[in-house]
């Protein structure tokens, strides 16, 4: 049976602060699952509990049906990258991986294989302290792959990567999932997840907000809205709002309109002599869907009168 990642009623407190609150979800194999939420949502704490770095106050965190600390050969069962900076600056890249391999009974040949996979073969004998953040990310990914595990957990893997590196990691994550592995990716870049993730788990204030496929989220966020273009934005916004629509400004000449069917929108604008150049079904981005889901879970948000 394919390995999964499972949270069952997970809770974790730090003093008076509840970081994770009765959280349950399952990450399936063969998919890239995005793990997202506002700052302070509890993502890092949850991943640390999966990897046995923090103990839950309640519930269980399981890898392939077992707590991490019960795994007999952890590196061959789960690979993880939580902090690209957690590498001794004076150690050479190859030596860093060799140390991990020897400690876990993995061959030297595998070290060279993973260095090649992440594109670091040519700099394998350089010290990690001279690496850019993007190179350290690649080295961290190499370490996660060292035991060829069926489960992989990555926290912000595109952080510090250049455009070529971002394109590489996008295809790489999808290839891991296509190979039948279980892939959990935490990220703040919704645009990257939209092109990479098959499924999304959204948490806020330590609780589950959403556990759905990306396609389902995008369809739901797009279903009742249309995109309207006009050179009379203020007048159109007022008129449609008075007719019962919910109107959102997109840019100087574009709006999204919800709450009225297209036929009614056309009739209202025509009756009021208001021109428009486009009226089409709105296609929501993953960022729009995410922002709507997490609107009530943001820990710190500026009020309009505080901006500027």
PDB file of C-alpha atoms in Angstrom:
ATOM      1  CA  UNK A   1       0.000   0.000   0.000  1.00  0.00           C
ATOM      2  CA  UNK A   2       1.276   3.470  -0.871  1.00  0.00           C
ATOM      3  CA  UNK A   3       2.540   5.519   2.049  1.00  0.00           C
ATOM      4  CA  UNK A   4       0.454   8.484   3.189  1.00  0.00           C
ATOM      5  CA  UNK A   5       0.885  11.409   5.551  1.00  0.00           C
ATOM      6  CA  UNK A   6      -1.875  11.633   8.154  1.00  0.00           C
ATOM      7  CA  UNK A   7      -2.854  14.115  10.820  1.00  0.00           C
ATOM      8  CA  UNK A   8      -5.396  12.745  13.274  1.00  0.00           C
ATOM      9  CA  UNK A   9      -6.786  15.261  15.741  1.00  0.00           C
ATOM     10  CA  UNK A  10      -3.421  17.019  16.022  1.00  0.00           C
ATOM     11  CA  UNK A  11      -3.140  19.748  18.633  1.00  0.00           C
ATOM     12  CA  UNK A  12      -0.117  21.689  19.872  1.00  0.00           C
ATOM     13  CA  UNK A  13       0.154  24.554  22.329  1.00  0.00           C
ATOM     14  CA  UNK A  14       3.087  26.773  23.249  1.00  0.00           C
ATOM     15  CA  UNK A  15       2.167  28.329  26.561  1.00  0.00           C
ATOM     16  CA  UNK A  16      -1.052  30.281  26.061  1.00  0.00           C
ATOM     17  CA  UNK A  17      -0.809  30.048  22.259  1.00  0.00           C
ATOM     18  CA  UNK A  18      -2.587  27.290  20.364  1.00  0.00           C
ATOM     19  CA  UNK A  19      -0.516  26.640  17.240  1.00  0.00           C
ATOM     20  CA  UNK A  20      -2.470  23.624  15.952  1.00  0.00           C
ATOM     21  CA  UNK A  21      -6.040  22.867  17.002  1.00  0.00           C
ATOM     22  CA  UNK A  22      -7.618  19.421  16.421  1.00  0.00           C
ATOM     23  CA  UNK A  23      -6.240  19.180  12.875  1.00  0.00           C
ATOM     24  CA  UNK A  24      -7.052  16.149  10.701  1.00  0.00           C
ATOM     25  CA  UNK A  25      -6.233  15.447   7.062  1.00  0.00           C
ATOM     26  CA  UNK A  26      -4.606  12.843   4.822  1.00  0.00           C
ATOM     27  CA  UNK A  27      -2.040  13.469   2.083  1.00  0.00           C
ATOM     28  CA  UNK A  28      -2.443  10.845  -0.644  1.00  0.00           C
ATOM     29  CA  UNK A  29       0.241   9.283  -2.813  1.00  0.00           C
ATOM     30  CA  UNK A  30       0.588  10.140  -6.482  1.00  0.00           C
ATOM     31  CA  UNK A  31      -0.272  13.815  -6.035  1.00  0.00           C
ATOM     32  CA  UNK A  32       1.464  17.076  -5.216  1.00  0.00           C
ATOM     33  CA  UNK A  33      -0.440  18.435  -2.221  1.00  0.00           C
ATOM     34  CA  UNK A  34      -0.025  22.108  -1.387  1.00  0.00           C
ATOM     35  CA  UNK A  35      -0.071  22.986   2.316  1.00  0.00           C
ATOM     36  CA  UNK A  36      -0.946  26.653   2.746  1.00  0.00           C
ATOM     37  CA  UNK A  37      -2.263  29.207   5.189  1.00  0.00           C
ATOM     38  CA  UNK A  38      -1.536  32.717   6.506  1.00  0.00           C
ATOM     39  CA  UNK A  39       1.481  33.429   8.692  1.00  0.00           C
ATOM     40  CA  UNK A  40       0.926  31.866  12.092  1.00  0.00           C
ATOM     41  CA  UNK A  41      -1.531  29.302  10.707  1.00  0.00           C
ATOM     42  CA  UNK A  42       0.412  26.357  12.150  1.00  0.00           C
ATOM     43  CA  UNK A  43       1.977  24.924   8.978  1.00  0.00           C
ATOM     44  CA  UNK A  44       5.545  24.710  10.279  1.00  0.00           C
ATOM     45  CA  UNK A  45       4.429  23.276  13.604  1.00  0.00           C
ATOM     46  CA  UNK A  46       2.399  20.614  11.826  1.00  0.00           C
ATOM     47  CA  UNK A  47       5.318  19.602   9.617  1.00  0.00           C
ATOM     48  CA  UNK A  48       7.626  19.463  12.630  1.00  0.00           C
ATOM     49  CA  UNK A  49       5.177  17.085  14.320  1.00  0.00           C
ATOM     50  CA  UNK A  50       5.131  14.861  11.230  1.00  0.00           C
ATOM     51  CA  UNK A  51       8.930  14.656  11.443  1.00  0.00           C
ATOM     52  CA  UNK A  52       9.087  13.996  15.174  1.00  0.00           C
ATOM     53  CA  UNK A  53      10.719  17.349  15.929  1.00  0.00           C
ATOM     54  CA  UNK A  54       7.793  18.464  18.090  1.00  0.00           C
ATOM     55  CA  UNK A  55       5.520  16.184  20.104  1.00  0.00           C
ATOM     56  CA  UNK A  56       1.757  16.800  19.774  1.00  0.00           C
ATOM     57  CA  UNK A  57      -0.221  17.593  22.908  1.00  0.00           C
ATOM     58  CA  UNK A  58      -3.084  15.549  21.447  1.00  0.00           C
ATOM     59  CA  UNK A  59      -3.667  13.420  18.374  1.00  0.00           C
ATOM     60  CA  UNK A  60      -1.183  11.639  16.145  1.00  0.00           C
ATOM     61  CA  UNK A  61       1.039  12.541  13.196  1.00  0.00           C
ATOM     62  CA  UNK A  62       1.715   9.532  10.972  1.00  0.00           C
ATOM     63  CA  UNK A  63       4.009   8.660   8.065  1.00  0.00           C
ATOM     64  CA  UNK A  64       2.928   5.467   6.339  1.00  0.00           C
ATOM     65  CA  UNK A  65       0.725   4.656   9.324  1.00  0.00           C
ATOM     66  CA  UNK A  66       3.464   5.120  11.940  1.00  0.00           C
ATOM     67  CA  UNK A  67       4.800   8.005  14.042  1.00  0.00           C
ATOM     68  CA  UNK A  68       8.137   9.227  12.690  1.00  0.00           C
ATOM     69  CA  UNK A  69      10.013   8.064  15.776  1.00  0.00           C
ATOM     70  CA  UNK A  70       8.780   4.518  15.163  1.00  0.00           C
ATOM     71  CA  UNK A  71      10.240   4.346  11.654  1.00  0.00           C
ATOM     72  CA  UNK A  72      13.120   1.858  11.513  1.00  0.00           C
ATOM     73  CA  UNK A  73      14.981   3.610   8.659  1.00  0.00           C
ATOM     74  CA  UNK A  74      13.531   7.133   8.543  1.00  0.00           C
ATOM     75  CA  UNK A  75      15.604   8.504   5.651  1.00  0.00           C
ATOM     76  CA  UNK A  76      14.449   5.678   3.385  1.00  0.00           C
ATOM     77  CA  UNK A  77      10.798   6.270   4.307  1.00  0.00           C
ATOM     78  CA  UNK A  78      10.459  10.049   4.419  1.00  0.00           C
ATOM     79  CA  UNK A  79      12.643  12.849   3.072  1.00  0.00           C
ATOM     80  CA  UNK A  80      12.205  16.436   4.175  1.00  0.00           C
ATOM     81  CA  UNK A  81      13.492  19.954   3.663  1.00  0.00           C
ATOM     82  CA  UNK A  82      12.348  22.383   6.347  1.00  0.00           C
ATOM     83  CA  UNK A  83      15.292  24.784   6.560  1.00  0.00           C
ATOM     84  CA  UNK A  84      17.810  25.193   3.739  1.00  0.00           C
ATOM     85  CA  UNK A  85      20.129  27.010   6.136  1.00  0.00           C
ATOM     86  CA  UNK A  86      20.517  23.999   8.442  1.00  0.00           C
ATOM     87  CA  UNK A  87      23.835  22.974   6.846  1.00  0.00           C
ATOM     88  CA  UNK A  88      27.289  23.432   8.383  1.00  0.00           C
ATOM     89  CA  UNK A  89      28.820  26.316   6.416  1.00  0.00           C
ATOM     90  CA  UNK A  90      32.304  24.809   6.455  1.00  0.00           C
ATOM     91  CA  UNK A  91      31.277  21.428   5.113  1.00  0.00           C
ATOM     92  CA  UNK A  92      31.561  20.645   1.405  1.00  0.00           C
ATOM     93  CA  UNK A  93      28.311  19.704  -0.330  1.00  0.00           C
ATOM     94  CA  UNK A  94      29.405  16.144  -1.124  1.00  0.00           C
ATOM     95  CA  UNK A  95      30.752  15.610   2.394  1.00  0.00           C
ATOM     96  CA  UNK A  96      27.492  16.850   3.898  1.00  0.00           C
ATOM     97  CA  UNK A  97      25.579  14.210   1.925  1.00  0.00           C
ATOM     98  CA  UNK A  98      28.207  11.519   2.574  1.00  0.00           C
ATOM     99  CA  UNK A  99      27.847  12.081   6.301  1.00  0.00           C
ATOM    100  CA  UNK A 100      24.080  11.619   6.000  1.00  0.00           C
ATOM    101  CA  UNK A 101      24.500   8.550   3.785  1.00  0.00           C
ATOM    102  CA  UNK A 102      27.022   6.796   6.052  1.00  0.00           C
ATOM    103  CA  UNK A 103      24.920   7.434   9.145  1.00  0.00           C
ATOM    104  CA  UNK A 104      21.895   5.867   7.405  1.00  0.00           C
ATOM    105  CA  UNK A 105      23.607   2.992   5.589  1.00  0.00           C
ATOM    106  CA  UNK A 106      23.239   4.523   2.118  1.00  0.00           C
ATOM    107  CA  UNK A 107      25.855   4.036  -0.621  1.00  0.00           C
ATOM    108  CA  UNK A 108      28.321   6.684  -1.841  1.00  0.00           C
ATOM    109  CA  UNK A 109      26.970   6.109  -5.333  1.00  0.00           C
ATOM    110  CA  UNK A 110      23.587   7.462  -4.245  1.00  0.00           C
ATOM    111  CA  UNK A 111      25.270  10.696  -3.117  1.00  0.00           C
ATOM    112  CA  UNK A 112      26.540  11.333  -6.632  1.00  0.00           C
ATOM    113  CA  UNK A 113      23.144  10.408  -8.063  1.00  0.00           C
ATOM    114  CA  UNK A 114      21.229  12.975  -6.010  1.00  0.00           C
ATOM    115  CA  UNK A 115      23.834  15.678  -6.643  1.00  0.00           C
ATOM    116  CA  UNK A 116      23.215  15.086 -10.342  1.00  0.00           C
ATOM    117  CA  UNK A 117      19.431  15.115  -9.929  1.00  0.00           C
ATOM    118  CA  UNK A 118      19.468  18.567  -8.294  1.00  0.00           C
ATOM    119  CA  UNK A 119      22.126  20.008 -10.609  1.00  0.00           C
ATOM    120  CA  UNK A 120      24.959  20.384  -8.100  1.00  0.00           C
ATOM    121  CA  UNK A 121      27.514  17.908  -9.484  1.00  0.00           C
ATOM    122  CA  UNK A 122      29.835  20.669 -10.701  1.00  0.00           C
ATOM    123  CA  UNK A 123      29.953  22.359  -7.279  1.00  0.00           C
ATOM    124  CA  UNK A 124      29.906  19.220  -5.122  1.00  0.00           C
ATOM    125  CA  UNK A 125      33.328  19.992  -3.607  1.00  0.00           C
ATOM    126  CA  UNK A 126      32.523  23.592  -2.709  1.00  0.00           C
ATOM    127  CA  UNK A 127      31.777  24.557   0.880  1.00  0.00           C
ATOM    128  CA  UNK A 128      28.102  25.154   1.672  1.00  0.00           C
ATOM    129  CA  UNK A 129      28.934  28.519   3.235  1.00  0.00           C
ATOM    130  CA  UNK A 130      29.659  29.890  -0.242  1.00  0.00           C
ATOM    131  CA  UNK A 131      26.369  28.677  -1.691  1.00  0.00           C
ATOM    132  CA  UNK A 132      23.535  31.018  -2.627  1.00  0.00           C
ATOM    133  CA  UNK A 133      20.152  30.417  -0.999  1.00  0.00           C
ATOM    134  CA  UNK A 134      18.970  28.702  -4.175  1.00  0.00           C
ATOM    135  CA  UNK A 135      21.972  26.356  -4.151  1.00  0.00           C
ATOM    136  CA  UNK A 136      21.373  25.550  -0.481  1.00  0.00           C
ATOM    137  CA  UNK A 137      17.771  24.740  -1.367  1.00  0.00           C
ATOM    138  CA  UNK A 138      18.989  22.302  -4.012  1.00  0.00           C
ATOM    139  CA  UNK A 139      21.399  20.717  -1.536  1.00  0.00           C
ATOM    140  CA  UNK A 140      18.574  20.348   0.980  1.00  0.00           C
ATOM    141  CA  UNK A 141      16.424  18.676  -1.664  1.00  0.00           C
ATOM    142  CA  UNK A 142      19.320  16.321  -2.458  1.00  0.00           C
ATOM    143  CA  UNK A 143      19.424  15.351   1.202  1.00  0.00           C
ATOM    144  CA  UNK A 144      15.688  14.671   1.203  1.00  0.00           C
ATOM    145  CA  UNK A 145      16.091  12.383  -1.819  1.00  0.00           C
ATOM    146  CA  UNK A 146      19.107  10.515  -0.446  1.00  0.00           C
ATOM    147  CA  UNK A 147      17.183   7.493   0.853  1.00  0.00           C
ATOM    148  CA  UNK A 148      14.881   7.361  -2.207  1.00  0.00           C
ATOM    149  CA  UNK A 149      11.848   7.672   0.107  1.00  0.00           C
ATOM    150  CA  UNK A 150       8.189   7.248  -0.913  1.00  0.00           C
ATOM    151  CA  UNK A 151       7.180  10.304   1.171  1.00  0.00           C
ATOM    152  CA  UNK A 152       8.580  13.826   0.734  1.00  0.00           C
ATOM    153  CA  UNK A 153       7.876  16.989   2.732  1.00  0.00           C
ATOM    154  CA  UNK A 154       9.145  20.362   1.504  1.00  0.00           C
ATOM    155  CA  UNK A 155       8.757  23.734   3.236  1.00  0.00           C
ATOM    156  CA  UNK A 156       8.974  26.627   0.740  1.00  0.00           C
ATOM    157  CA  UNK A 157      11.215  24.750  -1.742  1.00  0.00           C
ATOM    158  CA  UNK A 158      11.222  27.573  -4.334  1.00  0.00           C
ATOM    159  CA  UNK A 159      12.514  30.141  -1.848  1.00  0.00           C
ATOM    160  CA  UNK A 160      15.708  31.689  -3.253  1.00  0.00           C
ATOM    161  CA  UNK A 161      15.503  29.933  -6.623  1.00  0.00           C
ATOM    162  CA  UNK A 162      15.927  31.889  -9.854  1.00  0.00           C
ATOM    163  CA  UNK A 163      13.307  31.547 -12.653  1.00  0.00           C
ATOM    164  CA  UNK A 164      15.139  28.562 -14.138  1.00  0.00           C
ATOM    165  CA  UNK A 165      15.267  26.928 -10.730  1.00  0.00           C
ATOM    166  CA  UNK A 166      11.567  27.570 -10.105  1.00  0.00           C
ATOM    167  CA  UNK A 167      10.710  25.979 -13.442  1.00  0.00           C
ATOM    168  CA  UNK A 168      12.911  23.028 -12.538  1.00  0.00           C
ATOM    169  CA  UNK A 169      11.360  22.465  -9.100  1.00  0.00           C
ATOM    170  CA  UNK A 170       7.855  22.679 -10.560  1.00  0.00           C
ATOM    171  CA  UNK A 171       8.540  19.873 -13.020  1.00  0.00           C
ATOM    172  CA  UNK A 172      10.550  17.936 -10.463  1.00  0.00           C
ATOM    173  CA  UNK A 173       7.757  17.879  -7.874  1.00  0.00           C
ATOM    174  CA  UNK A 174       5.283  16.708 -10.487  1.00  0.00           C
ATOM    175  CA  UNK A 175       7.661  13.955 -11.572  1.00  0.00           C
ATOM    176  CA  UNK A 176       7.949  12.735  -7.969  1.00  0.00           C
ATOM    177  CA  UNK A 177       4.161  12.512  -7.706  1.00  0.00           C
ATOM    178  CA  UNK A 178       3.917  10.820 -11.113  1.00  0.00           C
ATOM    179  CA  UNK A 179       6.325   8.219  -9.743  1.00  0.00           C
ATOM    180  CA  UNK A 180       3.721   7.396  -7.072  1.00  0.00           C
ATOM    181  CA  UNK A 181       5.315   9.272  -4.188  1.00  0.00           C
ATOM    182  CA  UNK A 182       3.465  11.260  -1.549  1.00  0.00           C
ATOM    183  CA  UNK A 183       4.512  14.925  -1.880  1.00  0.00           C
ATOM    184  CA  UNK A 184       3.540  17.652   0.615  1.00  0.00           C
ATOM    185  CA  UNK A 185       4.682  21.181  -0.262  1.00  0.00           C
ATOM    186  CA  UNK A 186       4.277  24.260   1.905  1.00  0.00           C
ATOM    187  CA  UNK A 187       4.392  27.511  -0.069  1.00  0.00           C
ATOM    188  CA  UNK A 188       3.254  31.132  -0.028  1.00  0.00           C
ATOM    189  CA  UNK A 189       3.430  31.393  -3.830  1.00  0.00           C
ATOM    190  CA  UNK A 190      -0.054  30.517  -5.017  1.00  0.00           C
ATOM    191  CA  UNK A 191       0.959  31.069  -8.633  1.00  0.00           C
ATOM    192  CA  UNK A 192       3.513  28.268  -8.338  1.00  0.00           C
ATOM    193  CA  UNK A 193       1.108  25.904  -6.632  1.00  0.00           C
ATOM    194  CA  UNK A 194      -1.505  26.528  -9.320  1.00  0.00           C
ATOM    195  CA  UNK A 195       0.925  25.179 -11.878  1.00  0.00           C
ATOM    196  CA  UNK A 196       2.177  22.370  -9.637  1.00  0.00           C
ATOM    197  CA  UNK A 197      -0.283  21.149  -7.006  1.00  0.00           C
ATOM    198  CA  UNK A 198      -3.114  18.695  -7.620  1.00  0.00           C
ATOM    199  CA  UNK A 199      -4.646  19.142  -4.179  1.00  0.00           C
ATOM    200  CA  UNK A 200      -4.688  21.884  -1.561  1.00  0.00           C
ATOM    201  CA  UNK A 201      -4.904  21.733   2.223  1.00  0.00           C
ATOM    202  CA  UNK A 202      -5.592  25.172   3.697  1.00  0.00           C
ATOM    203  CA  UNK A 203      -5.320  25.897   7.424  1.00  0.00           C
ATOM    204  CA  UNK A 204      -5.850  29.033   9.468  1.00  0.00           C
ATOM    205  CA  UNK A 205      -5.306  29.647  13.177  1.00  0.00           C
ATOM    206  CA  UNK A 206      -4.301  26.000  13.488  1.00  0.00           C
ATOM    207  CA  UNK A 207      -7.574  24.637  12.082  1.00  0.00           C
ATOM    208  CA  UNK A 208      -8.497  23.038   8.786  1.00  0.00           C
ATOM    209  CA  UNK A 209     -10.218  25.453   6.389  1.00  0.00           C
ATOM    210  CA  UNK A 210     -10.232  23.468   3.168  1.00  0.00           C
ATOM    211  CA  UNK A 211      -9.160  20.061   1.849  1.00  0.00           C
ATOM    212  CA  UNK A 212     -10.021  19.955  -1.880  1.00  0.00           C
ATOM    213  CA  UNK A 213      -8.536  19.459  -5.310  1.00  0.00           C
ATOM    214  CA  UNK A 214      -7.122  22.581  -6.964  1.00  0.00           C
ATOM    215  CA  UNK A 215      -9.565  22.175  -9.837  1.00  0.00           C
ATOM    216  CA  UNK A 216     -12.543  22.061  -7.466  1.00  0.00           C
ATOM    217  CA  UNK A 217     -11.333  25.222  -5.740  1.00  0.00           C
ATOM    218  CA  UNK A 218     -10.869  27.103  -9.001  1.00  0.00           C
ATOM    219  CA  UNK A 219     -14.258  26.010 -10.311  1.00  0.00           C
ATOM    220  CA  UNK A 220     -16.016  27.072  -7.111  1.00  0.00           C
ATOM    221  CA  UNK A 221     -14.232  30.442  -7.066  1.00  0.00           C
ATOM    222  CA  UNK A 222     -15.134  31.109 -10.707  1.00  0.00           C
ATOM    223  CA  UNK A 223     -18.668  29.738 -10.932  1.00  0.00           C
ATOM    224  CA  UNK A 224     -20.823  32.710  -9.984  1.00  0.00           C
ATOM    225  CA  UNK A 225     -18.715  35.619 -11.233  1.00  0.00           C
ATOM    226  CA  UNK A 226     -18.257  37.363 -14.554  1.00  0.00           C
ATOM    227  CA  UNK A 227     -15.532  39.696 -15.764  1.00  0.00           C
ATOM    228  CA  UNK A 228     -16.769  43.037 -17.037  1.00  0.00           C
ATOM    229  CA  UNK A 229     -14.712  45.642 -18.906  1.00  0.00           C
ATOM    230  CA  UNK A 230     -15.903  49.216 -19.230  1.00  0.00           C
ATOM    231  CA  UNK A 231     -14.540  52.763 -19.421  1.00  0.00           C
ATOM    232  CA  UNK A 232     -17.238  53.911 -16.972  1.00  0.00           C
ATOM    233  CA  UNK A 233     -16.098  51.961 -13.932  1.00  0.00           C
ATOM    234  CA  UNK A 234     -17.477  54.218 -11.132  1.00  0.00           C
ATOM    235  CA  UNK A 235     -20.915  54.517 -12.736  1.00  0.00           C
ATOM    236  CA  UNK A 236     -21.105  50.807 -13.547  1.00  0.00           C
ATOM    237  CA  UNK A 237     -20.057  49.816 -10.009  1.00  0.00           C
ATOM    238  CA  UNK A 238     -22.725  52.015  -8.451  1.00  0.00           C
ATOM    239  CA  UNK A 239     -25.454  50.919 -10.845  1.00  0.00           C
ATOM    240  CA  UNK A 240     -24.794  47.195 -10.499  1.00  0.00           C
ATOM    241  CA  UNK A 241     -24.445  47.435  -6.706  1.00  0.00           C
ATOM    242  CA  UNK A 242     -27.846  49.161  -6.563  1.00  0.00           C
ATOM    243  CA  UNK A 243     -29.233  46.285  -8.628  1.00  0.00           C
ATOM    244  CA  UNK A 244     -28.055  43.783  -6.005  1.00  0.00           C
ATOM    245  CA  UNK A 245     -24.706  42.666  -7.416  1.00  0.00           C
ATOM    246  CA  UNK A 246     -21.431  42.295  -5.558  1.00  0.00           C
ATOM    247  CA  UNK A 247     -18.871  44.237  -7.573  1.00  0.00           C
ATOM    248  CA  UNK A 248     -15.078  44.039  -7.146  1.00  0.00           C
ATOM    249  CA  UNK A 249     -12.575  46.308  -8.854  1.00  0.00           C
ATOM    250  CA  UNK A 250      -9.871  44.432 -10.812  1.00  0.00           C
ATOM    251  CA  UNK A 251      -8.135  47.340 -12.534  1.00  0.00           C
ATOM    252  CA  UNK A 252      -8.999  50.750 -14.026  1.00  0.00           C
ATOM    253  CA  UNK A 253     -11.318  49.249 -16.634  1.00  0.00           C
ATOM    254  CA  UNK A 254     -12.208  45.809 -15.276  1.00  0.00           C
ATOM    255  CA  UNK A 255     -14.587  44.495 -12.624  1.00  0.00           C
ATOM    256  CA  UNK A 256     -15.809  41.147 -11.388  1.00  0.00           C
ATOM    257  CA  UNK A 257     -19.530  40.895 -10.776  1.00  0.00           C
ATOM    258  CA  UNK A 258     -21.324  38.290  -8.653  1.00  0.00           C
ATOM    259  CA  UNK A 259     -24.932  37.866  -7.647  1.00  0.00           C
ATOM    260  CA  UNK A 260     -26.583  38.640 -10.995  1.00  0.00           C
ATOM    261  CA  UNK A 261     -26.838  36.492 -14.135  1.00  0.00           C
ATOM    262  CA  UNK A 262     -25.156  37.807 -17.278  1.00  0.00           C
ATOM    263  CA  UNK A 263     -28.514  38.553 -18.935  1.00  0.00           C
ATOM    264  CA  UNK A 264     -29.554  40.745 -16.011  1.00  0.00           C
ATOM    265  CA  UNK A 265     -26.215  42.577 -15.975  1.00  0.00           C
ATOM    266  CA  UNK A 266     -26.572  43.372 -19.684  1.00  0.00           C
ATOM    267  CA  UNK A 267     -30.149  44.591 -19.193  1.00  0.00           C
ATOM    268  CA  UNK A 268     -29.206  46.857 -16.260  1.00  0.00           C
ATOM    269  CA  UNK A 269     -26.297  48.428 -18.118  1.00  0.00           C
ATOM    270  CA  UNK A 270     -28.308  48.872 -21.320  1.00  0.00           C
ATOM    271  CA  UNK A 271     -31.243  50.459 -19.485  1.00  0.00           C
ATOM    272  CA  UNK A 272     -28.857  52.948 -17.881  1.00  0.00           C
ATOM    273  CA  UNK A 273     -26.938  53.736 -21.068  1.00  0.00           C
ATOM    274  CA  UNK A 274     -23.678  52.360 -19.707  1.00  0.00           C
ATOM    275  CA  UNK A 275     -21.267  50.878 -22.261  1.00  0.00           C
ATOM    276  CA  UNK A 276     -19.098  47.771 -21.808  1.00  0.00           C
ATOM    277  CA  UNK A 277     -16.595  46.075 -24.066  1.00  0.00           C
ATOM    278  CA  UNK A 278     -16.448  42.592 -22.501  1.00  0.00           C
ATOM    279  CA  UNK A 279     -18.619  40.329 -20.395  1.00  0.00           C
ATOM    280  CA  UNK A 280     -17.164  36.847 -19.884  1.00  0.00           C
ATOM    281  CA  UNK A 281     -17.088  34.084 -17.284  1.00  0.00           C
ATOM    282  CA  UNK A 282     -14.470  34.973 -14.696  1.00  0.00           C
ATOM    283  CA  UNK A 283     -11.630  32.465 -14.310  1.00  0.00           C
ATOM    284  CA  UNK A 284     -10.358  32.776 -10.773  1.00  0.00           C
ATOM    285  CA  UNK A 285      -6.700  32.304  -9.953  1.00  0.00           C
ATOM    286  CA  UNK A 286      -5.619  30.077  -7.096  1.00  0.00           C
ATOM    287  CA  UNK A 287      -4.522  33.201  -5.251  1.00  0.00           C
ATOM    288  CA  UNK A 288      -8.048  34.647  -5.471  1.00  0.00           C
ATOM    289  CA  UNK A 289      -9.564  31.394  -4.216  1.00  0.00           C
ATOM    290  CA  UNK A 290      -7.019  31.226  -1.387  1.00  0.00           C
ATOM    291  CA  UNK A 291      -7.570  34.839  -0.319  1.00  0.00           C
ATOM    292  CA  UNK A 292     -11.322  34.270  -0.144  1.00  0.00           C
ATOM    293  CA  UNK A 293     -10.885  31.112   1.932  1.00  0.00           C
ATOM    294  CA  UNK A 294      -8.478  32.685   4.425  1.00  0.00           C
ATOM    295  CA  UNK A 295     -10.040  36.138   4.712  1.00  0.00           C
ATOM    296  CA  UNK A 296     -11.129  35.509   8.295  1.00  0.00           C
ATOM    297  CA  UNK A 297      -7.954  33.711   9.378  1.00  0.00           C
ATOM    298  CA  UNK A 298      -5.258  36.318   8.774  1.00  0.00           C
ATOM    299  CA  UNK A 299      -3.432  37.060  12.016  1.00  0.00           C
ATOM    300  CA  UNK A 300      -2.388  40.590  11.045  1.00  0.00           C
ATOM    301  CA  UNK A 301      -4.175  42.675   8.428  1.00  0.00           C
ATOM    302  CA  UNK A 302      -3.951  46.388   7.663  1.00  0.00           C
ATOM    303  CA  UNK A 303      -7.167  48.381   7.609  1.00  0.00           C
ATOM    304  CA  UNK A 304      -7.669  50.677   4.609  1.00  0.00           C
ATOM    305  CA  UNK A 305      -7.280  53.762   6.815  1.00  0.00           C
ATOM    306  CA  UNK A 306      -3.867  52.496   7.979  1.00  0.00           C
ATOM    307  CA  UNK A 307      -2.408  52.244   4.469  1.00  0.00           C
ATOM    308  CA  UNK A 308      -0.429  55.178   3.151  1.00  0.00           C
TER     309      UNK A 308
END
